[in-house]
PDB file of C-alpha atoms in Angstrom:
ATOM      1  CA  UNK A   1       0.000   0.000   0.000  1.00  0.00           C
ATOM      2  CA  UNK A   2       1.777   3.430  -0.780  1.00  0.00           C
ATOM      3  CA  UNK A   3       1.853   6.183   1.835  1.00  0.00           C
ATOM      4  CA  UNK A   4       2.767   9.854   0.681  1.00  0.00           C
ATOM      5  CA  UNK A   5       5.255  11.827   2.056  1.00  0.00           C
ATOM      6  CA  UNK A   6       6.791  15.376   1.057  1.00  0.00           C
ATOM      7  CA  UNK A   7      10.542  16.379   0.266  1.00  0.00           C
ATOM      8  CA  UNK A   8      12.326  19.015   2.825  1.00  0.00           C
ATOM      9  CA  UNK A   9      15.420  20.745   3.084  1.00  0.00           C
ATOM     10  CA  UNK A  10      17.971  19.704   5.948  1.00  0.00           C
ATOM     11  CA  UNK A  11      20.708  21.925   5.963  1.00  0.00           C
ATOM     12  CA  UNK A  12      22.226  21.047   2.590  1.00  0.00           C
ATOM     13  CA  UNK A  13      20.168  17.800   1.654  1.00  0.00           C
ATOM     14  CA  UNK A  14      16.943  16.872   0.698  1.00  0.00           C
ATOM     15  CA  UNK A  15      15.289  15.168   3.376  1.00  0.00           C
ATOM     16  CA  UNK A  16      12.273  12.713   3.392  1.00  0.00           C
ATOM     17  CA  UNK A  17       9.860  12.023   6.480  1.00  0.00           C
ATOM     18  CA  UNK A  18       9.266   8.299   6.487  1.00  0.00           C
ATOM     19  CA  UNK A  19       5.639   8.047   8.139  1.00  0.00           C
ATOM     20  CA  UNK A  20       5.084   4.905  10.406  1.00  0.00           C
ATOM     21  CA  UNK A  21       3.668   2.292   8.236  1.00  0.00           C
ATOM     22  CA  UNK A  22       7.235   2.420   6.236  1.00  0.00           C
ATOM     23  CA  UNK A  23       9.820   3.335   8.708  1.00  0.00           C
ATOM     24  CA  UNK A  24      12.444   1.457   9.643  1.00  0.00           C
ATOM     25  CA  UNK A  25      12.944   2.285  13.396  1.00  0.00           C
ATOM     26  CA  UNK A  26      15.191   4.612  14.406  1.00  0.00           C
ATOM     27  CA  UNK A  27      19.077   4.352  13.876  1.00  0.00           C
ATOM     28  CA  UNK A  28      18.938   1.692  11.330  1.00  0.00           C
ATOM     29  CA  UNK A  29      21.834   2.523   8.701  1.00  0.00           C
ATOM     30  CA  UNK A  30      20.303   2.246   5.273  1.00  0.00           C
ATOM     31  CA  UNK A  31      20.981   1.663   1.292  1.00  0.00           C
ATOM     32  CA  UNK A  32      19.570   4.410  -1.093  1.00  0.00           C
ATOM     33  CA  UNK A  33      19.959   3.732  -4.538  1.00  0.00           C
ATOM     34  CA  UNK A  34      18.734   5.933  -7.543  1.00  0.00           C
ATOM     35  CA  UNK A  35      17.558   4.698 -11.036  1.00  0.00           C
ATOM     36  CA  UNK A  36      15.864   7.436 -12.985  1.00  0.00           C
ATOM     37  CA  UNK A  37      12.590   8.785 -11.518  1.00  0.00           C
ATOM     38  CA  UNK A  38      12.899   4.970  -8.898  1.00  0.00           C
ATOM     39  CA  UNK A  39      14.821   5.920  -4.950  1.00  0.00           C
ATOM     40  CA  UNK A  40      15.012   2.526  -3.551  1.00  0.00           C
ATOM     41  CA  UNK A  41      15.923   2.991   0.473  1.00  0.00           C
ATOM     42  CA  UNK A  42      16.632  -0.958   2.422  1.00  0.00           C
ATOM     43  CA  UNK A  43      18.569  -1.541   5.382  1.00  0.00           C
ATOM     44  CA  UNK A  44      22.275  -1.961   4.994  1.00  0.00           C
ATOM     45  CA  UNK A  45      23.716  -5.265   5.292  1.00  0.00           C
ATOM     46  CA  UNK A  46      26.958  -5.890   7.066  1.00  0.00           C
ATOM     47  CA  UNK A  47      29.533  -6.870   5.291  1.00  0.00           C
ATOM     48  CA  UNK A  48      31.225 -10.519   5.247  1.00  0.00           C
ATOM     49  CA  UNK A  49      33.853  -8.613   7.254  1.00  0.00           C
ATOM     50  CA  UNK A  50      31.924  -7.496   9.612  1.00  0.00           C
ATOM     51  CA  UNK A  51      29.850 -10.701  10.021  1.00  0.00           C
ATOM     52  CA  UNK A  52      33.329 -12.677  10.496  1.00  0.00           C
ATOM     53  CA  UNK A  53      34.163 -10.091  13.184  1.00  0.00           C
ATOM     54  CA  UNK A  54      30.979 -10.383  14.972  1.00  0.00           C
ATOM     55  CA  UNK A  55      31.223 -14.276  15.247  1.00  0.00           C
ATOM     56  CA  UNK A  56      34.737 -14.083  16.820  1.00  0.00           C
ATOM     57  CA  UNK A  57      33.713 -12.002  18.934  1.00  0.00           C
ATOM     58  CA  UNK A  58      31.634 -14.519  20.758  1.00  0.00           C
ATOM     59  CA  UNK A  59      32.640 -16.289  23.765  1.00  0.00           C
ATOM     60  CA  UNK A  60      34.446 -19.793  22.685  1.00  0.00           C
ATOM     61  CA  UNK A  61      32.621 -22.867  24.238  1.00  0.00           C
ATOM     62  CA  UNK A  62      34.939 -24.429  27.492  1.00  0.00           C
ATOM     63  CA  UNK A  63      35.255 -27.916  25.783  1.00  0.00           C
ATOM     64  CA  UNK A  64      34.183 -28.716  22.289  1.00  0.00           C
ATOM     65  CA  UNK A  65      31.208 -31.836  22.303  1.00  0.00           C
ATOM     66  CA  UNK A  66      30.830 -34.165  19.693  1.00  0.00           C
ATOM     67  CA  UNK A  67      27.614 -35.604  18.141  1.00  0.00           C
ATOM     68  CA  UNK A  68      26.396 -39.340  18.454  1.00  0.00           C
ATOM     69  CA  UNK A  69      26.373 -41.217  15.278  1.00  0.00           C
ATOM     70  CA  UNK A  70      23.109 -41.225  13.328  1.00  0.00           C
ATOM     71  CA  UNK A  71      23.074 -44.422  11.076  1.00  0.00           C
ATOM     72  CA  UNK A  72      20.553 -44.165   8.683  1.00  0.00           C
ATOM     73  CA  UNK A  73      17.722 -46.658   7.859  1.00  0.00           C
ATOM     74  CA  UNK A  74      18.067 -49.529   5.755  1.00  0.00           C
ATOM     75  CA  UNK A  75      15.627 -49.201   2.969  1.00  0.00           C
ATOM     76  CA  UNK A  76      14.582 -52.180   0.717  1.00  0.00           C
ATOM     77  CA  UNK A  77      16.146 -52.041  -2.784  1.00  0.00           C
ATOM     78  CA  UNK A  78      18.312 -49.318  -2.273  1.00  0.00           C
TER      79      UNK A  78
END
């Protein structure tokens, strides 16, 4: 469903009020692409990097545990 919404200057920029029904919450970092007369605005996602980063930041386990064996079932005819 669209929602309207008018243009304003901020200082130097163009600025956009994003009503309710289409924000994204406050202090998300976003995406803004232009093609023509199209703005397309999604939340940034983090980088590879950053995802790598954020995983070894977590606390390492204190011993490592190891699964049981799952056989599968026999099947007829396979």
């Amino acid at each position: 469903m669209p929602v309207t919404s008018r243009t304003f200057r901020s200082g130097n920029s163009d600025a956009v009020r994003l009503p309710k029904e289409v924000s994204f919450g406050p202090g998300v970092e976003v995406e803004i692409e232009r093609a023509g007369d199209v703005v397309t605005m999604k939340p940034k996602r983090p980088s590879v990097q950053d995802m790598i980063a954020a995983l070894d930041a977590l606390p390492k386990p204190s011993r490592i545990q190891k699964r049981p064996v799952i056989l599968p079932p026999r099947r007829k005819g396979l």
